[in-house]
C-alpha cells in the first residue's frame, strides 16, 4: 500500500528566505540611496563652500574708483577653485546691469536677490551646467550708491566625479550588505526550521508498531501540532485495542460453543451406524475443528499484535523455551507417529524476549511441521548460534512449499496451494513473522533438500 | 548659422590677410589624397621640424602643415577667428588655459598618463617644461659678479648703471603673450619684481617679443643682459665656446609648461589626437628633448632642482587675462619700465 501523495505548499525555508531577502534587498537599496544622497549633498556643500568663499574674497576686492567700479581680481581666489577639482571657472561683475568685467553672458540669478552672503544657483551655461555663487555689495561711486553683483561659476565635473565614486562605493556597500544578509538569512532559516526537521525525523524514526505518544522537546509553536498528533495516536491505539479485544472476545465466544458442538457430534457419530450419517458427522467434526483452530489462531494473533506494542521482555534460555513447547506438542506428534528430534545445546543461547510471544511463535512452527509431516516421519529441530544470532531450524519431510515463496505464505490468511486437505487458518506463519519482527529477529521458510520444508527463526542474542 | 559664420571667416582668412599674423609656415607633404594635419604653434619651425619628420614617418598619409605665430596670435586665431587648426601648441599657458576653460578645446584621452600638474582636465597637455632664465653676455659683464637672484640683478644694475644703459633686454608684456605671463607670474610670486622693474626701467631697456631676437642681440653686442629668456631657446647658444651664459635664478626660476590642445574647431581631430599621443609618448618626449631641445615633462628634474617653479595650470591663470586686471598691470608695468 502506498501513501497518497501529500499536496505540497511552498516550502517554509523558501518562504522565509524570500521574505528575508526581499527585506534585505529593500534595505540595501535604501542604504545605497541614503549614502548617495547624503554624500552627494556633502560634496555639493563642500563645493558651494569653496565657491562662496572665493566669491566673498573677490567681492572684497571691489573698489570705488573715481568714476567707476574697479576690481583687482585676487589670483588665489581662482587658484583655490582649481585646487579641489579641475573644473572650468567663469566670473562676471555687474554694476547697474552693465558688465564691469568677466564673461558678460553668464546668467544673472532669477528670483534670487543676492545679498551680502553668497546665494547659489545652478544654470546651463555654454556647453555645460554650472553652479553659480552670487553676492552683491553696495559701493559709493561718484556720490551715488551703486549695487555691484559678483558672480563666480564653476562646472560640476569634479562634484559629479565625486558623486559617481560615492555611488560606486555605495553600490558596493549595498551589494556587500545584501550578500551578508543572504548568508545570515540562510543561517537564520536553518536554525528556525531545525526543530521542525528534528521533530519530523523523530516521528519518522518510529517503528510501524510504535504507538506511544510523541514526547519531544519542541518550541511552543509546534506544541499544538504535537498535541494533535498525540490525540490522533491515542485514538488509533484505542481503536486497535478495541479491535483486538473484540477479536479475543469473539474467538472465545466461538470456541466454547464449538467445543460443545464437537462433543455432541462425536457422541452422535459413535451412536450412528448409517454410513451416510456418519460421513456427514465426520464432515461436521472436521469443520468444527477448522473453525476452532482459526478462532484459536485469531486469538493468538490478537495477542501477538497487542503485546508487540508493549513487549515484556526478559532474558530467556531460548533452547529451554523450545524444549518446553516440544514437550507440550509431544502427545499430538505421537498420535501421528511423528518423532520430534531436538538436542538442546547446553548452555542454551540467551535472548531478550517476551515469553508468551516466543512460545506462541515456536508452537505455531511445531504445529505446522507436525500437521504437514507424513505419518511415521521425523522432524529435525536444531539450534545454533551464529553471528550474534540464535538460530532455530525446524525441518520436516512434508510437502514443502511447492514453488511458492516463503514471503507470500507469511501474509495474513494466505495458505499454500497444496494444503486444501489440511486444517489451517493461514494465520500461523503471520504470527511467527510478527513475533520475529517484534524481537528484531527474522523468519524465513524454504524448501528442504530431499523434500519437506525448513523454517528458520533468528533471534538476536541478549 | 555658426557654420556659415565659420565658413565666411575662413574665406576672409584665406583671401584677405589673417587677423592674426603668421610668422612661418611649413608644409610636409604626405601621400597624395591623405588628410591634412594643421598645427598652429609658437615654437619655431627649426626647433620642431625633427619632431614633425618623425611623426610623418609614423603617419605617412598625413600632410602636415606647421604654422608659427606669436602666442597672442595663436589665441586670437582659435578664440576669435575659429581658424581651422587641428592642434594648438603655445608657451602662453594663461591663454591656453583660457581656451580650455572657455570650452574651446576638445577632450582627449591620452595614451600616456601625465603627472597631474602637467595636465588640466582632459583638454590641456604639457609637452615640455622650460625654465625661464637670465642670459648674460660674458664680455659685457667682465669683472662683475654674476647675479644669482633677482635681488642680485637689482644690485648689479643699480651699482653699475652706466654699463647697462640701453643694454638690458626683456619681453614686452604688452605685445607678447609669453612676456605678459612671465611678468605677471613674477609679480605674483616675488616681492622684488617691482623693484627690479623700476631699476630695469631706469636703464632704458629694450623690449622684445621673442627670445630668439634677444639672443641675437646678445650675440651681436646690442644687449649685455636679457631677463626672462626661454631656456630651451638659449640652450644651444650659451656655455663653453660661446659669448653667452645662462643663469637660473636661485630665488625661483619660473618654469613654463608648453601646452597643446585640440581646438573645438579642429577639422581633423583624429589626426590631432594621434599627433598629441605621439608628442606625449616615450619616443615623442625623447625627440622633443633631444631634437627640438625642449626639456620634456619630468617630475624628477623638478624634485632635484627645487628652484624650478612650474607655473600652475589652474584657473588662477585666468585672473591676469581679465581686461581690468590686465590694464591695471600693464599701466603699472609701463610706469615702472618705460621711464622718460
Short mmCIF file of C-alpha atoms in Angstrom, two decimals, chain A:
data_model
loop_
_atom_site.label_atom_id
_atom_site.label_comp_id
_atom_site.label_asym_id
_atom_site.label_seq_id
_atom_site.Cartn_x
_atom_site.Cartn_y
_atom_site.Cartn_z
CA UNK A 1 0.00 0.00 0.00
CA UNK A 2 1.43 3.44 -0.91
CA UNK A 3 0.56 6.61 0.93
CA UNK A 4 -1.40 9.18 -1.06
CA UNK A 5 0.90 11.88 -2.30
CA UNK A 6 0.80 14.83 0.09
CA UNK A 7 -0.17 18.10 -1.55
CA UNK A 8 2.80 20.45 -1.33
CA UNK A 9 2.53 24.11 -0.36
CA UNK A 10 5.54 26.39 -0.79
CA UNK A 11 8.40 25.28 1.47
CA UNK A 12 8.79 27.11 4.75
CA UNK A 13 12.50 27.63 4.12
CA UNK A 14 11.79 29.12 0.72
CA UNK A 15 9.09 31.36 2.13
CA UNK A 16 11.34 32.53 4.96
CA UNK A 17 14.31 33.12 2.64
CA UNK A 18 12.27 35.01 0.06
CA UNK A 19 10.87 37.33 2.70
CA UNK A 20 14.21 37.89 4.45
CA UNK A 21 15.95 38.55 1.15
CA UNK A 22 13.24 40.89 -0.06
CA UNK A 23 13.69 42.83 3.15
CA UNK A 24 17.49 42.78 2.77
CA UNK A 25 17.22 43.96 -0.84
CA UNK A 26 14.95 46.80 0.21
CA UNK A 27 17.36 47.80 2.98
CA UNK A 28 20.34 47.57 0.61
CA UNK A 29 18.63 49.86 -1.88
CA UNK A 30 17.70 52.28 0.90
CA UNK A 31 21.28 52.19 2.16
CA UNK A 32 22.57 52.90 -1.34
CA UNK A 33 20.18 55.80 -1.86
CA UNK A 34 20.88 57.25 1.59
CA UNK A 35 24.65 57.09 1.27
CA UNK A 36 24.44 58.54 -2.20
CA UNK A 37 22.13 61.37 -1.25
CA UNK A 38 23.93 62.32 1.93
CA UNK A 39 27.37 62.11 0.34
CA UNK A 40 26.16 63.97 -2.75
CA UNK A 41 24.80 66.73 -0.56
CA UNK A 42 28.04 66.83 1.40
CA UNK A 43 30.04 67.11 -1.84
CA UNK A 44 27.78 69.90 -3.06
CA UNK A 45 28.01 71.69 0.27
CA UNK A 46 31.82 71.47 0.12
CA UNK A 47 31.97 72.82 -3.38
CA UNK A 48 29.46 75.55 -2.56
CA UNK A 49 31.59 76.49 0.43
CA UNK A 50 34.71 76.91 -1.68
CA UNK A 51 32.80 78.72 -4.40
CA UNK A 52 31.15 81.01 -1.84
CA UNK A 53 34.40 81.93 -0.13
CA UNK A 54 36.06 82.63 -3.50
CA UNK A 55 33.13 84.91 -4.32
CA UNK A 56 33.44 86.66 -0.97
CA UNK A 57 37.17 87.20 -1.44
CA UNK A 58 36.59 88.61 -4.91
CA UNK A 59 33.78 90.87 -3.69
CA UNK A 60 36.10 92.24 -1.01
CA UNK A 61 38.43 93.44 -3.74
CA UNK A 62 35.75 95.73 -5.20
CA UNK A 63 36.81 99.36 -5.02
CA UNK A 64 35.01 102.55 -5.81
CA UNK A 65 37.21 104.30 -8.32
CA UNK A 66 36.83 107.97 -9.12
CA UNK A 67 34.39 107.29 -11.92
CA UNK A 68 33.57 103.62 -11.97
CA UNK A 69 33.82 100.37 -10.05
CA UNK A 70 37.28 98.87 -10.02
CA UNK A 71 38.44 95.44 -9.03
CA UNK A 72 41.79 93.81 -8.53
CA UNK A 73 40.91 90.13 -9.07
CA UNK A 74 42.69 88.03 -6.44
CA UNK A 75 44.78 85.31 -8.00
CA UNK A 76 44.44 82.93 -5.08
CA UNK A 77 40.65 83.01 -5.12
CA UNK A 78 40.73 81.50 -8.58
CA UNK A 79 43.60 79.21 -7.80
CA UNK A 80 41.69 77.78 -4.83
CA UNK A 81 38.75 76.96 -7.07
CA UNK A 82 41.10 74.80 -9.09
CA UNK A 83 42.55 73.09 -6.05
CA UNK A 84 39.56 70.83 -5.32
CA UNK A 85 38.83 69.78 -8.84
CA UNK A 86 39.81 70.67 -12.37
CA UNK A 87 36.62 72.50 -13.10
CA UNK A 88 36.08 75.35 -15.50
CA UNK A 89 35.64 78.71 -13.85
CA UNK A 90 33.62 81.71 -15.03
CA UNK A 91 33.02 85.05 -13.38
CA UNK A 92 31.16 88.26 -14.02
CA UNK A 93 30.97 91.54 -12.20
CA UNK A 94 27.86 93.60 -12.87
CA UNK A 95 27.12 97.14 -11.79
CA UNK A 96 23.71 98.56 -12.66
CA UNK A 97 23.13 95.88 -15.26
CA UNK A 98 26.36 96.69 -17.02
CA UNK A 99 29.18 94.16 -17.03
CA UNK A 100 32.25 95.68 -15.46
CA UNK A 101 34.46 92.71 -16.33
CA UNK A 102 34.29 88.96 -16.90
CA UNK A 103 32.05 86.78 -19.03
CA UNK A 104 29.17 89.07 -19.94
CA UNK A 105 26.85 86.22 -20.95
CA UNK A 106 26.98 84.49 -17.55
CA UNK A 107 23.31 84.40 -16.46
CA UNK A 108 22.23 86.53 -13.52
CA UNK A 109 20.18 84.86 -10.80
CA UNK A 110 16.46 84.70 -11.43
CA UNK A 111 14.14 85.14 -8.49
CA UNK A 112 17.04 85.48 -6.06
CA UNK A 113 18.28 88.82 -4.86
CA UNK A 114 21.91 88.26 -3.98
CA UNK A 115 22.85 89.83 -0.68
CA UNK A 116 25.99 90.17 1.36
CA UNK A 117 26.13 86.42 1.70
CA UNK A 118 26.60 84.33 -1.42
CA UNK A 119 23.46 82.84 -2.95
CA UNK A 120 23.84 79.69 -5.04
CA UNK A 121 22.02 78.54 -8.14
CA UNK A 122 22.57 76.06 -10.93
CA UNK A 123 22.21 77.13 -14.51
CA UNK A 124 23.06 75.94 -18.01
CA UNK A 125 25.95 77.93 -19.44
CA UNK A 126 27.76 77.45 -22.71
CA UNK A 127 28.11 73.72 -23.30
CA UNK A 128 27.83 72.75 -19.65
CA UNK A 129 25.94 73.16 -16.39
CA UNK A 130 27.46 75.48 -13.83
CA UNK A 131 26.96 76.20 -10.16
CA UNK A 132 26.94 79.93 -9.57
CA UNK A 133 27.58 81.85 -6.38
CA UNK A 134 26.28 85.41 -6.43
CA UNK A 135 26.63 88.22 -3.94
CA UNK A 136 26.05 91.96 -4.00
CA UNK A 137 27.94 94.79 -2.36
CA UNK A 138 27.00 98.43 -2.23
CA UNK A 139 29.69 100.87 -3.38
CA UNK A 140 29.59 104.65 -3.45
CA UNK A 141 30.80 105.77 -6.85
CA UNK A 142 30.78 109.46 -7.74
CA UNK A 143 28.50 110.20 -4.80
CA UNK A 144 25.95 107.56 -5.74
CA UNK A 145 25.25 104.26 -4.06
CA UNK A 146 25.80 101.52 -6.59
CA UNK A 147 24.94 97.85 -6.05
CA UNK A 148 27.62 95.65 -7.57
CA UNK A 149 26.96 91.93 -8.09
CA UNK A 150 29.78 89.38 -8.24
CA UNK A 151 29.06 86.08 -9.95
CA UNK A 152 31.50 83.18 -9.77
CA UNK A 153 30.59 79.99 -11.56
CA UNK A 154 32.17 76.59 -11.74
CA UNK A 155 31.30 73.47 -13.71
CA UNK A 156 30.31 70.41 -11.69
CA UNK A 157 32.62 67.80 -13.21
CA UNK A 158 34.61 67.37 -10.02
CA UNK A 159 31.49 67.06 -7.94
CA UNK A 160 29.97 64.67 -10.46
CA UNK A 161 33.13 62.58 -10.31
CA UNK A 162 32.94 62.51 -6.51
CA UNK A 163 29.25 61.64 -6.71
CA UNK A 164 29.98 58.84 -9.18
CA UNK A 165 32.75 57.50 -6.96
CA UNK A 166 30.50 57.63 -3.93
CA UNK A 167 27.69 56.00 -5.90
CA UNK A 168 30.06 53.15 -6.79
CA UNK A 169 31.10 52.72 -3.19
CA UNK A 170 27.50 52.93 -2.04
CA UNK A 171 26.55 50.31 -4.60
CA UNK A 172 29.38 48.07 -3.39
CA UNK A 173 28.23 48.66 0.18
CA UNK A 174 24.66 47.76 -0.77
CA UNK A 175 25.76 44.60 -2.55
CA UNK A 176 28.00 43.66 0.38
CA UNK A 177 25.15 44.22 2.79
CA UNK A 178 22.88 42.08 0.66
CA UNK A 179 25.40 39.24 0.46
CA UNK A 180 25.88 39.36 4.23
CA UNK A 181 22.11 39.37 4.70
CA UNK A 182 21.87 36.41 2.33
CA UNK A 183 24.31 34.38 4.41
CA UNK A 184 22.64 35.38 7.67
CA UNK A 185 19.21 34.55 6.19
CA UNK A 186 20.39 31.07 5.27
CA UNK A 187 21.68 30.55 8.79
CA UNK A 188 18.51 32.00 10.33
CA UNK A 189 16.19 29.90 8.17
CA UNK A 190 18.19 26.81 9.08
CA UNK A 191 18.03 27.49 12.81
CA UNK A 192 14.32 28.35 12.75
CA UNK A 193 13.44 25.22 10.82
CA UNK A 194 15.73 22.85 12.71
CA UNK A 195 13.20 21.97 15.49
CA UNK A 196 10.62 21.10 12.83
CA UNK A 197 13.11 18.92 10.98
CA UNK A 198 14.17 17.22 14.23
CA UNK A 199 10.56 16.54 15.16
CA UNK A 200 9.87 15.14 11.68
CA UNK A 201 12.92 12.89 11.99
CA UNK A 202 11.91 11.74 15.46
CA UNK A 203 8.41 10.82 14.23
CA UNK A 204 9.79 9.16 11.07
CA UNK A 205 12.26 7.06 13.07
CA UNK A 206 9.44 5.29 14.95
CA UNK A 207 8.73 1.67 14.16
CA UNK A 208 5.50 0.77 12.43
CA UNK A 209 4.03 -0.60 15.67
CA UNK A 210 5.17 2.28 17.84
CA UNK A 211 2.03 3.98 19.03
CA UNK A 212 3.47 5.76 22.04
CA UNK A 213 2.66 9.46 22.43
CA UNK A 214 5.23 11.79 20.92
CA UNK A 215 7.21 13.26 23.76
CA UNK A 216 9.78 15.51 22.12
CA UNK A 217 11.05 18.90 23.29
CA UNK A 218 9.58 21.30 20.75
CA UNK A 219 9.16 25.06 20.53
CA UNK A 220 5.82 26.37 21.71
CA UNK A 221 4.68 27.00 18.12
CA UNK A 222 4.86 23.27 17.44
CA UNK A 223 3.04 22.18 20.60
CA UNK A 224 -0.44 22.31 19.00
CA UNK A 225 0.81 20.07 16.20
CA UNK A 226 2.32 17.61 18.66
CA UNK A 227 -0.88 17.72 20.76
CA UNK A 228 -2.98 16.96 17.71
CA UNK A 229 -0.61 14.17 16.67
CA UNK A 230 -0.72 12.60 20.14
CA UNK A 231 -4.51 12.81 20.21
CA UNK A 232 -4.57 11.07 16.88
CA UNK A 233 -2.19 8.36 18.07
CA UNK A 234 -4.26 7.81 21.21
CA UNK A 235 -7.45 7.41 19.16
CA UNK A 236 -5.69 4.99 16.85
CA UNK A 237 -4.38 2.96 19.77
CA UNK A 238 -7.78 2.87 21.38
CA UNK A 239 -9.33 1.74 18.12
CA UNK A 240 -6.72 -1.01 17.74
CA UNK A 241 -7.17 -2.17 21.30
CA UNK A 242 -10.93 -2.30 20.82
CA UNK A 243 -10.46 -4.36 17.70
CA UNK A 244 -8.12 -6.86 19.37
CA UNK A 245 -10.38 -7.12 22.39
CA UNK A 246 -13.31 -7.72 20.10
CA UNK A 247 -11.41 -10.45 18.26
CA UNK A 248 -10.35 -12.10 21.53
CA UNK A 249 -13.89 -11.99 22.84
CA UNK A 250 -15.28 -13.22 19.57
CA UNK A 251 -12.79 -16.12 19.37
CA UNK A 252 -13.51 -17.05 22.93
CA UNK A 253 -17.26 -16.92 22.41
CA UNK A 254 -16.98 -19.02 19.28
CA UNK A 255 -14.63 -21.64 20.71
CA UNK A 256 -16.77 -22.64 23.65
CA UNK A 257 -19.97 -23.46 21.69
CA UNK A 258 -17.82 -25.12 19.02
CA UNK A 259 -16.36 -27.50 21.62
CA UNK A 260 -19.93 -28.38 22.67
CA UNK A 261 -20.96 -28.94 19.04
CA UNK A 262 -17.95 -31.17 18.55
CA UNK A 263 -18.63 -33.27 21.62
CA UNK A 264 -22.24 -33.75 20.54
CA UNK A 265 -21.17 -34.60 17.00
CA UNK A 266 -18.67 -37.18 18.26
CA UNK A 267 -21.27 -38.76 20.52
CA UNK A 268 -23.69 -38.87 17.58
CA UNK A 269 -21.01 -40.43 15.38
CA UNK A 270 -20.40 -43.15 17.87
CA UNK A 271 -24.10 -43.90 18.14
CA UNK A 272 -24.97 -43.78 14.45
CA UNK A 273 -24.48 -46.72 12.13
CA UNK A 274 -25.81 -45.25 8.93
CA UNK A 275 -22.76 -44.66 6.73
CA UNK A 276 -24.34 -41.56 5.14
CA UNK A 277 -24.97 -40.01 8.53
CA UNK A 278 -21.51 -40.93 9.76
CA UNK A 279 -19.95 -39.29 6.73
CA UNK A 280 -21.94 -36.11 7.38
CA UNK A 281 -20.96 -36.15 11.04
CA UNK A 282 -17.28 -36.55 10.18
CA UNK A 283 -17.64 -33.52 7.90
CA UNK A 284 -19.23 -31.59 10.75
CA UNK A 285 -16.43 -32.54 13.14
CA UNK A 286 -13.80 -31.53 10.63
CA UNK A 287 -15.46 -28.17 10.00
CA UNK A 288 -15.79 -27.56 13.71
CA UNK A 289 -12.12 -28.43 14.20
CA UNK A 290 -11.13 -25.96 11.49
CA UNK A 291 -13.26 -23.21 12.97
CA UNK A 292 -11.92 -23.88 16.41
CA UNK A 293 -8.34 -23.69 15.20
CA UNK A 294 -8.99 -20.47 13.31
CA UNK A 295 -10.54 -18.93 16.35
CA UNK A 296 -7.62 -20.04 18.43
CA UNK A 297 -5.12 -18.54 15.99
CA UNK A 298 -7.08 -15.32 15.71
CA UNK A 299 -6.76 -15.14 19.44
CA UNK A 300 -3.03 -15.85 19.24
CA UNK A 301 -2.63 -13.23 16.56
CA UNK A 302 -4.53 -10.65 18.55
CA UNK A 303 -2.28 -11.37 21.49
CA UNK A 304 0.81 -11.03 19.34
CA UNK A 305 -0.32 -7.73 17.86
CA UNK A 306 -1.33 -6.42 21.24
CA UNK A 307 1.83 -7.47 23.01
CA UNK A 308 4.26 -6.46 20.33
CA UNK A 309 3.34 -2.83 21.07
CA UNK A 310 4.41 -3.26 24.63
CA UNK A 311 6.85 -6.17 24.85
CA UNK A 312 7.53 -7.51 28.30
CA UNK A 313 11.00 -8.76 27.58
CA UNK A 314 13.27 -10.70 29.87
CA UNK A 315 16.41 -12.79 29.34
CA UNK A 316 15.34 -16.26 28.29
CA UNK A 317 17.05 -19.54 27.62
CA UNK A 318 15.77 -20.00 24.07
CA UNK A 319 16.65 -23.72 23.95
CA UNK A 320 14.75 -24.40 27.18
CA UNK A 321 11.78 -22.48 25.80
CA UNK A 322 11.77 -24.58 22.63
CA UNK A 323 12.13 -27.78 24.70
CA UNK A 324 9.10 -26.75 26.76
CA UNK A 325 6.97 -26.22 23.65
CA UNK A 326 8.14 -29.57 22.28
CA UNK A 327 7.04 -31.31 25.46
CA UNK A 328 3.51 -29.95 25.20
CA UNK A 329 3.38 -30.85 21.49
CA UNK A 330 4.63 -34.40 22.20
CA UNK A 331 1.15 -36.04 22.53
CA UNK A 332 -0.10 -34.59 19.21
CA UNK A 333 3.09 -35.76 17.47
CA UNK A 334 2.91 -39.24 18.87
CA UNK A 335 -0.74 -39.50 17.69
CA UNK A 336 0.66 -39.24 14.16
CA UNK A 337 3.78 -41.29 14.91
CA UNK A 338 5.94 -38.30 14.18
CA UNK A 339 9.22 -38.08 16.09
CA UNK A 340 10.43 -34.64 17.27
CA UNK A 341 14.22 -34.80 17.34
CA UNK A 342 15.85 -31.97 19.27
CA UNK A 343 19.12 -31.92 21.16
CA UNK A 344 19.14 -28.58 23.09
CA UNK A 345 22.61 -27.04 23.30
CA UNK A 346 23.96 -26.56 26.80
CA UNK A 347 24.04 -23.85 27.86
CA UNK A 348 21.26 -22.59 25.66
CA UNK A 349 21.54 -19.20 23.88
CA UNK A 350 20.13 -16.38 25.95
CA UNK A 351 17.84 -13.95 24.14
CA UNK A 352 15.92 -10.93 25.29
CA UNK A 353 12.31 -11.83 24.59
CA UNK A 354 8.68 -11.87 25.53
CA UNK A 355 7.99 -15.41 26.71
CA UNK A 356 4.33 -15.82 25.66
CA UNK A 357 5.04 -14.40 22.19
CA UNK A 358 8.08 -16.59 21.58
CA UNK A 359 6.20 -19.64 22.84
CA UNK A 360 3.34 -18.81 20.51
CA UNK A 361 5.70 -18.49 17.54
CA UNK A 362 7.56 -21.73 18.27
CA UNK A 363 4.28 -23.56 18.89
CA UNK A 364 2.93 -22.44 15.54
CA UNK A 365 6.10 -23.62 13.79
CA UNK A 366 6.00 -27.04 15.52
CA UNK A 367 2.25 -27.41 14.92
CA UNK A 368 2.76 -26.66 11.25
CA UNK A 369 5.61 -29.14 11.00
CA UNK A 370 3.59 -31.89 12.67
CA UNK A 371 0.50 -31.04 10.61
CA UNK A 372 2.25 -31.33 7.27
CA UNK A 373 4.52 -34.29 8.14
CA UNK A 374 3.57 -37.69 6.78
CA UNK A 375 2.88 -40.28 9.43
CA UNK A 376 5.90 -42.09 10.86
CA UNK A 377 8.36 -39.43 9.82
CA UNK A 378 10.93 -37.36 11.73
CA UNK A 379 11.04 -33.63 12.40
CA UNK A 380 14.58 -32.36 12.97
CA UNK A 381 14.95 -29.37 15.22
CA UNK A 382 18.32 -27.68 15.64
CA UNK A 383 19.53 -24.65 17.49
CA UNK A 384 22.81 -22.95 16.73
CA UNK A 385 24.45 -19.64 17.50
CA UNK A 386 25.99 -17.72 14.67
CA UNK A 387 26.93 -14.07 14.15
CA UNK A 388 25.22 -12.86 17.30
CA UNK A 389 22.00 -14.65 16.44
CA UNK A 390 20.33 -17.67 17.92
CA UNK A 391 19.07 -19.73 15.01
CA UNK A 392 16.21 -22.20 15.33
CA UNK A 393 15.66 -24.54 12.41
CA UNK A 394 12.63 -26.82 12.15
CA UNK A 395 12.84 -29.26 9.26
CA UNK A 396 10.07 -31.68 8.25
CA UNK A 397 9.56 -34.18 5.46
CA UNK A 398 6.18 -32.83 4.43
CA UNK A 399 5.07 -31.49 1.10
CA UNK A 400 7.31 -28.39 1.15
CA UNK A 401 6.46 -25.05 -0.40
CA UNK A 402 5.78 -26.45 -3.86
CA UNK A 403 7.21 -23.41 -5.64
CA UNK A 404 5.63 -20.68 -3.55
CA UNK A 405 7.70 -18.09 -1.78
CA UNK A 406 8.00 -18.08 1.94
CA UNK A 407 7.26 -14.37 1.97
CA UNK A 408 3.83 -14.90 0.40
CA UNK A 409 2.90 -17.65 2.84
CA UNK A 410 3.70 -15.32 5.71
CA UNK A 411 0.93 -12.93 4.68
CA UNK A 412 -2.22 -12.97 6.70
CA UNK A 413 -4.82 -15.59 5.60
CA UNK A 414 -2.63 -16.79 2.74
CA UNK A 415 -2.30 -20.51 2.64
CA UNK A 416 -0.28 -22.78 0.40
CA UNK A 417 -1.88 -24.02 -2.82
CA UNK A 418 -1.19 -27.65 -1.81
CA UNK A 419 -2.79 -27.77 1.60
CA UNK A 420 -6.51 -27.96 0.90
CA UNK A 421 -6.81 -31.26 2.79
CA UNK A 422 -5.15 -29.95 5.97
CA UNK A 423 -6.93 -27.81 8.53
CA UNK A 424 -5.43 -24.33 8.83
CA UNK A 425 -6.32 -20.68 9.17
CA UNK A 426 -3.46 -19.06 7.24
CA UNK A 427 -2.54 -17.07 10.34
CA UNK A 428 0.18 -19.30 11.79
CA UNK A 429 3.14 -18.05 9.76
CA UNK A 430 1.88 -14.46 10.05
CA UNK A 431 2.08 -14.78 13.80
CA UNK A 432 5.61 -16.21 13.56
CA UNK A 433 6.79 -13.40 11.29
CA UNK A 434 5.25 -10.73 13.50
CA UNK A 435 6.91 -12.14 16.61
CA UNK A 436 10.26 -12.24 14.81
CA UNK A 437 9.81 -8.61 13.74
CA UNK A 438 8.80 -7.50 17.24
CA UNK A 439 12.05 -9.01 18.56
CA UNK A 440 14.24 -7.53 15.78
CA UNK A 441 14.61 -11.09 14.51
CA UNK A 442 13.98 -12.74 11.16
CA UNK A 443 11.89 -15.57 9.88
CA UNK A 444 12.17 -17.49 6.62
CA UNK A 445 10.58 -20.55 5.11
CA UNK A 446 12.41 -22.54 2.44
CA UNK A 447 12.24 -25.93 0.77
CA UNK A 448 14.33 -28.57 2.46
CA UNK A 449 16.81 -30.61 0.49
CA UNK A 450 15.42 -34.09 -0.05
CA UNK A 451 11.78 -32.94 0.35
CA UNK A 452 9.94 -31.06 3.03
CA UNK A 453 10.16 -27.56 4.43
CA UNK A 454 12.71 -25.78 6.55
CA UNK A 455 11.54 -22.97 8.83
CA UNK A 456 14.32 -20.78 10.17
CA UNK A 457 13.82 -18.38 13.04
CA UNK A 458 16.61 -15.98 14.06
CA UNK A 459 16.71 -14.02 17.28
CA UNK A 460 19.45 -11.61 18.33
CA UNK A 461 21.39 -12.80 21.37
CA UNK A 462 20.91 -10.79 24.54
#
